[in-house]
Amino acid sequence: IGTRLKDIQNSPEKDPVLTDGKATYNQKEIPGTWQWQNPETVLDQVGEIRYTMLFIPENTAGFKTIQAEVTVSTIKAVVTPPEIPEMVYNGQEQAPVIPETEFYKTVQNEKHLDAGEYNVTMELKNPALYRWPESEEKITILPYKIQKAKADITGTPDPEKLTLIYGQMLSDELTSETEPDRAKKKTLIAKDMISGIKVKVAEMETAGEWQWKLEESEKKQLTVTENAYKLQAVFQPADESVAKNVEPIEEIFTVKVKKAVPALTCNAEINGWVEAKNPITGETIVGTWKATPVEDKVITKEGEEFAYKLTFTPEDTVNYSEAVVENLMIYIHVDYKPVVPTDAPAPTETPAPT
């Protein structure tokens, strides 16, 4: 359907082609060419239709042009369905835009908000002359997808907040400790550490929370290293309608661990000796102590004091720094005791009065 007769000719570049046609006289083939009588005729009916052709001999002086009828079998033309361009979630209801043509029209094309798989129903305008590639039906269903959106992540995180104190551990939970002082928390969640980052979905800024995506080895206490840790976090949009329509939002963050400063405390049970402990875990730290007088001073009376600078040097110098107490005051108690010279005369008794 739709082919012009003039396009059906004896040429290997054409399809369909004319073959095997010949004219004879006294059982001898006469050289010549075949032509359609009405070459501009368009095939507009399905089935077998007879059309007239002309045979024009090369020797027009000796032979006349003759007519012959040829049966042309016409079939339905195949209509290629339209291609639906890629669609992505944009936060609004949408449907494919499919222009109507002389061959087909859209009969059902609903709008959809969420990402997913949907269909458009197309109908042939003239199914007597046209068909779809895989079906003789008037109707065809075109599937299409609305893809999930990809988030746009911008901003620079605060490196200080992405730094742990040795002894603190990471948690992949969404809820944090109630301890308000970040430096005292034993475990830190992503919310405690990630800031300054904006997440946009479909050009709209999206609220939500970050959550660490930790390997088992990363859930243990991390040590101080020259190279920072590269840890993955996942963003959880607060709006469920956004969360289900966006591809996983993941980002790699650089996390560092800094040395802990030992906490020096006085323990009365060991007669006032100072202890060094991890400020986060409370674990006792092994190391050496050094007390240096701040000034030279001679104690002359009860209640006077010495000022010392007390330095603690941990054995684990990778994860701990030195701790210093400036002007540690040591109070002196003088225990008075009579002194009797060894060469002093023995005391004499005084007679009782009479």
mmCIF file of N, CA, C and O in Angstrom, residues 65-137:
data_model
loop_
_atom_site.group_PDB
_atom_site.id
_atom_site.type_symbol
_atom_site.label_atom_id
_atom_site.label_comp_id
_atom_site.label_asym_id
_atom_site.label_seq_id
_atom_site.Cartn_x
_atom_site.Cartn_y
_atom_site.Cartn_z
ATOM 1 N N THR A 65 3.700 -0.771 -30.443
ATOM 2 C CA THR A 65 3.632 -0.850 -28.971
ATOM 3 C C THR A 65 2.385 -1.644 -28.612
ATOM 4 O O THR A 65 1.301 -1.408 -29.162
ATOM 5 N N ILE A 66 2.529 -2.585 -27.664
ATOM 6 C CA ILE A 66 1.375 -3.407 -27.283
ATOM 7 C C ILE A 66 1.084 -3.240 -25.797
ATOM 8 O O ILE A 66 1.918 -2.771 -25.028
ATOM 9 N N GLN A 67 -0.111 -3.634 -25.368
ATOM 10 C CA GLN A 67 -0.532 -3.552 -23.974
ATOM 11 C C GLN A 67 -0.624 -4.958 -23.382
ATOM 12 O O GLN A 67 -0.949 -5.919 -24.082
ATOM 13 N N ALA A 68 -0.383 -5.032 -22.052
ATOM 14 C CA ALA A 68 -0.563 -6.306 -21.336
ATOM 15 C C ALA A 68 -0.976 -5.978 -19.908
ATOM 16 O O ALA A 68 -0.534 -4.964 -19.344
ATOM 17 N N GLU A 69 -1.859 -6.804 -19.370
ATOM 18 C CA GLU A 69 -2.291 -6.592 -17.987
ATOM 19 C C GLU A 69 -1.433 -7.416 -17.035
ATOM 20 O O GLU A 69 -1.130 -8.584 -17.281
ATOM 21 N N VAL A 70 -1.071 -6.765 -15.955
ATOM 22 C CA VAL A 70 -0.228 -7.409 -14.941
ATOM 23 C C VAL A 70 -0.983 -7.393 -13.619
ATOM 24 O O VAL A 70 -1.562 -6.371 -13.234
ATOM 25 N N THR A 71 -0.978 -8.530 -12.921
ATOM 26 C CA THR A 71 -1.621 -8.616 -11.609
ATOM 27 C C THR A 71 -0.621 -8.206 -10.527
ATOM 28 O O THR A 71 0.458 -8.787 -10.417
ATOM 29 N N VAL A 72 -1.003 -7.198 -9.768
ATOM 30 C CA VAL A 72 -0.167 -6.719 -8.656
ATOM 31 C C VAL A 72 -0.843 -7.122 -7.347
ATOM 32 O O VAL A 72 -2.001 -6.766 -7.105
ATOM 33 N N SER A 73 -0.121 -7.893 -6.544
ATOM 34 C CA SER A 73 -0.626 -8.298 -5.228
ATOM 35 C C SER A 73 -0.191 -7.267 -4.198
ATOM 36 O O SER A 73 1.009 -7.092 -3.944
ATOM 37 N N THR A 74 -1.161 -6.564 -3.634
ATOM 38 C CA THR A 74 -0.870 -5.472 -2.700
ATOM 39 C C THR A 74 -1.185 -5.912 -1.275
ATOM 40 O O THR A 74 -2.276 -6.430 -1.009
ATOM 41 N N ILE A 75 -0.230 -5.712 -0.383
ATOM 42 C CA ILE A 75 -0.431 -6.074 1.031
ATOM 43 C C ILE A 75 -0.432 -4.808 1.876
ATOM 44 O O ILE A 75 -0.060 -3.723 1.420
ATOM 45 N N LYS A 76 -0.840 -4.976 3.144
ATOM 46 C CA LYS A 76 -0.882 -3.835 4.051
ATOM 47 C C LYS A 76 0.529 -3.298 4.291
ATOM 48 O O LYS A 76 1.498 -4.047 4.390
ATOM 49 N N ALA A 77 0.602 -2.009 4.390
ATOM 50 C CA ALA A 77 1.882 -1.382 4.732
ATOM 51 C C ALA A 77 2.123 -1.506 6.234
ATOM 52 O O ALA A 77 1.198 -1.409 7.052
ATOM 53 N N VAL A 78 3.389 -1.732 6.611
ATOM 54 C CA VAL A 78 3.750 -1.846 8.024
ATOM 55 C C VAL A 78 4.045 -0.461 8.577
ATOM 56 O O VAL A 78 4.873 0.282 8.030
ATOM 57 N N VAL A 79 3.365 -0.136 9.640
ATOM 58 C CA VAL A 79 3.557 1.156 10.303
ATOM 59 C C VAL A 79 4.478 0.947 11.509
ATOM 60 O O VAL A 79 4.202 0.121 12.378
ATOM 61 N N THR A 80 5.555 1.661 11.536
ATOM 62 C CA THR A 80 6.487 1.571 12.670
ATOM 63 C C THR A 80 5.968 2.411 13.829
ATOM 64 O O THR A 80 5.713 3.607 13.663
ATOM 65 N N PRO A 81 5.801 1.809 15.005
ATOM 66 C CA PRO A 81 5.328 2.582 16.161
ATOM 67 C C PRO A 81 6.324 3.682 16.519
ATOM 68 O O PRO A 81 7.528 3.561 16.267
ATOM 69 N N PRO A 82 5.863 4.753 17.108
ATOM 70 C CA PRO A 82 6.778 5.834 17.503
ATOM 71 C C PRO A 82 7.690 5.390 18.651
ATOM 72 O O PRO A 82 7.327 4.533 19.452
ATOM 73 N N GLU A 83 8.858 5.967 18.705
ATOM 74 C CA GLU A 83 9.770 5.707 19.811
ATOM 75 C C GLU A 83 9.506 6.711 20.926
ATOM 76 O O GLU A 83 9.415 7.916 20.680
ATOM 77 N N ILE A 84 9.368 6.185 22.133
ATOM 78 C CA ILE A 84 9.126 7.060 23.280
ATOM 79 C C ILE A 84 10.473 7.407 23.908
ATOM 80 O O ILE A 84 11.219 6.526 24.316
ATOM 81 N N PRO A 85 10.816 8.682 23.966
ATOM 82 C CA PRO A 85 12.121 9.068 24.528
ATOM 83 C C PRO A 85 12.198 8.747 26.015
ATOM 84 O O PRO A 85 11.176 8.579 26.693
ATOM 85 N N GLU A 86 13.415 8.674 26.519
ATOM 86 C CA GLU A 86 13.621 8.366 27.934
ATOM 87 C C GLU A 86 12.983 9.428 28.815
ATOM 88 O O GLU A 86 13.090 10.623 28.562
ATOM 89 N N MET A 87 12.334 8.951 29.860
ATOM 90 C CA MET A 87 11.684 9.856 30.801
ATOM 91 C C MET A 87 12.259 9.611 32.190
ATOM 92 O O MET A 87 12.594 8.484 32.555
ATOM 93 N N VAL A 88 12.380 10.685 32.968
ATOM 94 C CA VAL A 88 12.973 10.615 34.302
ATOM 95 C C VAL A 88 12.045 11.313 35.287
ATOM 96 O O VAL A 88 11.426 12.336 34.959
ATOM 97 N N TYR A 89 11.937 10.753 36.474
ATOM 98 C CA TYR A 89 11.129 11.364 37.536
ATOM 99 C C TYR A 89 11.525 12.827 37.730
ATOM 100 O O TYR A 89 12.705 13.152 37.860
ATOM 101 N N ASN A 90 10.522 13.710 37.733
ATOM 102 C CA ASN A 90 10.801 15.140 37.893
ATOM 103 C C ASN A 90 9.946 15.796 38.966
ATOM 104 O O ASN A 90 9.898 17.016 39.070
ATOM 105 N N GLY A 91 9.255 14.977 39.758
ATOM 106 C CA GLY A 91 8.435 15.523 40.828
ATOM 107 C C GLY A 91 7.054 15.967 40.392
ATOM 108 O O GLY A 91 6.276 16.454 41.209
ATOM 109 N N GLN A 92 6.727 15.793 39.095
ATOM 110 C CA GLN A 92 5.424 16.179 38.577
ATOM 111 C C GLN A 92 4.847 15.044 37.739
ATOM 112 O O GLN A 92 5.583 14.190 37.233
ATOM 113 N N GLU A 93 3.522 15.042 37.578
ATOM 114 C CA GLU A 93 2.904 14.040 36.716
ATOM 115 C C GLU A 93 3.307 14.306 35.267
ATOM 116 O O GLU A 93 3.352 15.463 34.829
ATOM 117 N N GLN A 94 3.589 13.236 34.539
ATOM 118 C CA GLN A 94 4.024 13.394 33.155
ATOM 119 C C GLN A 94 3.595 12.189 32.325
ATOM 120 O O GLN A 94 3.298 11.119 32.850
ATOM 121 N N ALA A 95 3.532 12.416 31.028
ATOM 122 C CA ALA A 95 3.177 11.376 30.059
ATOM 123 C C ALA A 95 3.956 11.640 28.775
ATOM 124 O O ALA A 95 4.345 12.779 28.490
ATOM 125 N N PRO A 96 4.211 10.601 27.975
ATOM 126 C CA PRO A 96 4.929 10.812 26.712
ATOM 127 C C PRO A 96 4.147 11.722 25.764
ATOM 128 O O PRO A 96 2.908 11.675 25.731
ATOM 129 N N VAL A 97 4.871 12.525 25.017
ATOM 130 C CA VAL A 97 4.258 13.373 23.993
ATOM 131 C C VAL A 97 4.407 12.644 22.652
ATOM 132 O O VAL A 97 5.513 12.516 22.127
ATOM 133 N N ILE A 98 3.272 12.166 22.114
ATOM 134 C CA ILE A 98 3.297 11.402 20.865
ATOM 135 C C ILE A 98 2.408 12.122 19.847
ATOM 136 O O ILE A 98 1.174 12.093 19.952
ATOM 137 N N PRO A 99 3.002 12.792 18.877
ATOM 138 C CA PRO A 99 2.190 13.508 17.875
ATOM 139 C C PRO A 99 1.341 12.534 17.044
ATOM 140 O O PRO A 99 1.770 11.425 16.725
ATOM 141 N N GLU A 100 0.152 12.966 16.710
ATOM 142 C CA GLU A 100 -0.712 12.171 15.844
ATOM 143 C C GLU A 100 -0.205 12.264 14.398
ATOM 144 O O GLU A 100 0.288 13.308 13.967
ATOM 145 N N THR A 101 -0.308 11.149 13.655
ATOM 146 C CA THR A 101 0.109 11.133 12.256
ATOM 147 C C THR A 101 -1.062 10.682 11.390
ATOM 148 O O THR A 101 -2.157 10.384 11.891
ATOM 149 N N GLU A 102 -0.819 10.604 10.085
ATOM 150 C CA GLU A 102 -1.870 10.139 9.171
ATOM 151 C C GLU A 102 -2.143 8.646 9.341
ATOM 152 O O GLU A 102 -3.143 8.132 8.858
ATOM 153 N N PHE A 103 -1.245 7.953 10.058
ATOM 154 C CA PHE A 103 -1.393 6.503 10.191
ATOM 155 C C PHE A 103 -1.981 6.067 11.531
ATOM 156 O O PHE A 103 -2.695 5.071 11.608
ATOM 157 N N TYR A 104 -1.684 6.789 12.600
ATOM 158 C CA TYR A 104 -2.131 6.336 13.923
ATOM 159 C C TYR A 104 -2.452 7.521 14.819
ATOM 160 O O TYR A 104 -2.103 8.671 14.543
ATOM 161 N N LYS A 105 -3.096 7.167 15.934
ATOM 162 C CA LYS A 105 -3.401 8.163 16.954
ATOM 163 C C LYS A 105 -3.315 7.501 18.330
ATOM 164 O O LYS A 105 -3.352 6.273 18.447
ATOM 165 N N THR A 106 -3.204 8.341 19.358
ATOM 166 C CA THR A 106 -3.131 7.852 20.734
ATOM 167 C C THR A 106 -4.534 7.800 21.319
ATOM 168 O O THR A 106 -5.282 8.770 21.237
ATOM 169 N N VAL A 107 -4.882 6.664 21.917
ATOM 170 C CA VAL A 107 -6.216 6.532 22.498
ATOM 171 C C VAL A 107 -6.177 6.469 24.023
ATOM 172 O O VAL A 107 -7.195 6.706 24.683
ATOM 173 N N GLN A 108 -5.027 6.139 24.601
ATOM 174 C CA GLN A 108 -4.900 6.144 26.067
ATOM 175 C C GLN A 108 -3.456 6.469 26.433
ATOM 176 O O GLN A 108 -2.524 5.758 26.052
ATOM 177 N N ASN A 109 -3.296 7.544 27.203
ATOM 178 C CA ASN A 109 -1.953 7.986 27.578
ATOM 179 C C ASN A 109 -2.060 8.788 28.866
ATOM 180 O O ASN A 109 -2.075 10.015 28.860
ATOM 181 N N GLU A 110 -2.132 8.070 29.987
ATOM 182 C CA GLU A 110 -2.331 8.718 31.278
ATOM 183 C C GLU A 110 -1.025 9.277 31.830
ATOM 184 O O GLU A 110 0.051 8.753 31.542
ATOM 185 N N LYS A 111 -1.147 10.316 32.643
ATOM 186 C CA LYS A 111 0.020 10.904 33.294
ATOM 187 C C LYS A 111 0.333 10.134 34.579
ATOM 188 O O LYS A 111 -0.566 9.638 35.248
ATOM 189 N N HIS A 112 1.634 10.076 34.895
ATOM 190 C CA HIS A 112 2.075 9.366 36.099
ATOM 191 C C HIS A 112 3.131 10.192 36.822
ATOM 192 O O HIS A 112 3.936 10.890 36.204
ATOM 193 N N LEU A 113 3.125 10.081 38.153
ATOM 194 C CA LEU A 113 4.083 10.812 38.982
ATOM 195 C C LEU A 113 5.327 9.978 39.279
ATOM 196 O O LEU A 113 6.451 10.450 39.140
ATOM 197 N N ASP A 114 5.119 8.733 39.689
ATOM 198 C CA ASP A 114 6.221 7.910 40.179
ATOM 199 C C ASP A 114 6.989 7.229 39.057
ATOM 200 O O ASP A 114 6.453 6.973 37.967
ATOM 201 N N ALA A 115 8.247 6.909 39.365
ATOM 202 C CA ALA A 115 9.043 6.101 38.448
ATOM 203 C C ALA A 115 8.441 4.708 38.362
ATOM 204 O O ALA A 115 7.899 4.187 39.335
ATOM 205 N N GLY A 116 8.494 4.104 37.178
ATOM 206 C CA GLY A 116 7.928 2.773 36.999
ATOM 207 C C GLY A 116 7.706 2.462 35.536
ATOM 208 O O GLY A 116 8.122 3.216 34.646
ATOM 209 N N GLU A 117 7.036 1.344 35.288
ATOM 210 C CA GLU A 117 6.740 0.895 33.922
ATOM 211 C C GLU A 117 5.268 1.163 33.611
ATOM 212 O O GLU A 117 4.387 0.796 34.391
ATOM 213 N N TYR A 118 5.013 1.773 32.448
ATOM 214 C CA TYR A 118 3.659 2.148 32.053
ATOM 215 C C TYR A 118 3.444 1.838 30.575
ATOM 216 O O TYR A 118 4.375 1.423 29.872
ATOM 217 N N ASN A 119 2.202 2.056 30.093
ATOM 218 C CA ASN A 119 1.852 1.753 28.707
ATOM 219 C C ASN A 119 1.107 2.911 28.067
ATOM 220 O O ASN A 119 0.381 3.657 28.743
ATOM 221 N N VAL A 120 1.292 3.022 26.755
ATOM 222 C CA VAL A 120 0.484 3.924 25.929
ATOM 223 C C VAL A 120 -0.258 3.063 24.918
ATOM 224 O O VAL A 120 0.323 2.152 24.317
ATOM 225 N N THR A 121 -1.547 3.330 24.718
ATOM 226 C CA THR A 121 -2.345 2.578 23.750
ATOM 227 C C THR A 121 -2.470 3.375 22.463
ATOM 228 O O THR A 121 -2.923 4.521 22.466
ATOM 229 N N MET A 122 -2.037 2.746 21.339
ATOM 230 C CA MET A 122 -2.073 3.386 20.031
ATOM 231 C C MET A 122 -3.075 2.661 19.134
ATOM 232 O O MET A 122 -3.288 1.449 19.246
ATOM 233 N N GLU A 123 -3.689 3.421 18.202
ATOM 234 C CA GLU A 123 -4.695 2.855 17.305
ATOM 235 C C GLU A 123 -4.415 3.287 15.866
ATOM 236 O O GLU A 123 -4.120 4.460 15.598
ATOM 237 N N LEU A 124 -4.504 2.316 14.944
ATOM 238 C CA LEU A 124 -4.360 2.629 13.519
ATOM 239 C C LEU A 124 -5.604 3.353 13.020
ATOM 240 O O LEU A 124 -6.734 2.993 13.371
ATOM 241 N N LYS A 125 -5.401 4.346 12.184
ATOM 242 C CA LYS A 125 -6.543 5.058 11.619
ATOM 243 C C LYS A 125 -7.204 4.263 10.505
ATOM 244 O O LYS A 125 -8.430 4.354 10.324
ATOM 245 N N ASN A 126 -6.420 3.520 9.745
ATOM 246 C CA ASN A 126 -6.980 2.745 8.632
ATOM 247 C C ASN A 126 -6.401 1.328 8.673
ATOM 248 O O ASN A 126 -5.476 0.993 7.928
ATOM 249 N N PRO A 127 -6.945 0.492 9.541
ATOM 250 C CA PRO A 127 -6.405 -0.861 9.661
ATOM 251 C C PRO A 127 -6.631 -1.727 8.414
ATOM 252 O O PRO A 127 -6.023 -2.785 8.291
ATOM 253 N N ALA A 128 -7.475 -1.274 7.488
ATOM 254 C CA ALA A 128 -7.674 -2.044 6.253
ATOM 255 C C ALA A 128 -6.449 -1.959 5.346
ATOM 256 O O ALA A 128 -6.207 -2.854 4.531
ATOM 257 N N LEU A 129 -5.696 -0.877 5.495
ATOM 258 C CA LEU A 129 -4.533 -0.672 4.630
ATOM 259 C C LEU A 129 -3.201 -0.765 5.370
ATOM 260 O O LEU A 129 -2.159 -0.913 4.725
ATOM 261 N N TYR A 130 -3.251 -0.667 6.706
ATOM 262 C CA TYR A 130 -2.007 -0.621 7.471
ATOM 263 C C TYR A 130 -2.039 -1.622 8.619
ATOM 264 O O TYR A 130 -3.106 -1.994 9.112
ATOM 265 N N ARG A 131 -0.846 -2.030 9.060
ATOM 266 C CA ARG A 131 -0.720 -2.959 10.163
ATOM 267 C C ARG A 131 0.516 -2.608 10.995
ATOM 268 O O ARG A 131 1.440 -1.949 10.514
ATOM 269 N N TRP A 132 0.482 -3.082 12.246
ATOM 270 C CA TRP A 132 1.652 -2.941 13.100
ATOM 271 C C TRP A 132 2.659 -4.053 12.771
ATOM 272 O O TRP A 132 2.286 -5.086 12.229
ATOM 273 N N PRO A 133 3.933 -3.886 13.096
ATOM 274 C CA PRO A 133 4.947 -4.876 12.703
ATOM 275 C C PRO A 133 4.671 -6.285 13.211
ATOM 276 O O PRO A 133 4.923 -7.256 12.505
ATOM 277 N N GLU A 134 4.157 -6.418 14.432
ATOM 278 C CA GLU A 134 3.994 -7.743 15.023
ATOM 279 C C GLU A 134 2.550 -8.164 15.166
ATOM 280 O O GLU A 134 2.260 -9.180 15.808
ATOM 281 N N SER A 135 1.636 -7.414 14.614
ATOM 282 C CA SER A 135 0.228 -7.736 14.857
ATOM 283 C C SER A 135 -0.656 -7.221 13.729
ATOM 284 O O SER A 135 -0.346 -6.228 13.066
ATOM 285 N N GLU A 136 -1.773 -7.914 13.535
ATOM 286 C CA GLU A 136 -2.806 -7.470 12.590
ATOM 287 C C GLU A 136 -3.897 -6.689 13.316
ATOM 288 O O GLU A 136 -4.862 -6.232 12.705
ATOM 289 N N GLU A 137 -3.758 -6.560 14.636
ATOM 290 C CA GLU A 137 -4.771 -5.864 15.412
ATOM 291 C C GLU A 137 -4.722 -4.362 15.152
ATOM 292 O O GLU A 137 -3.679 -3.793 14.801
#
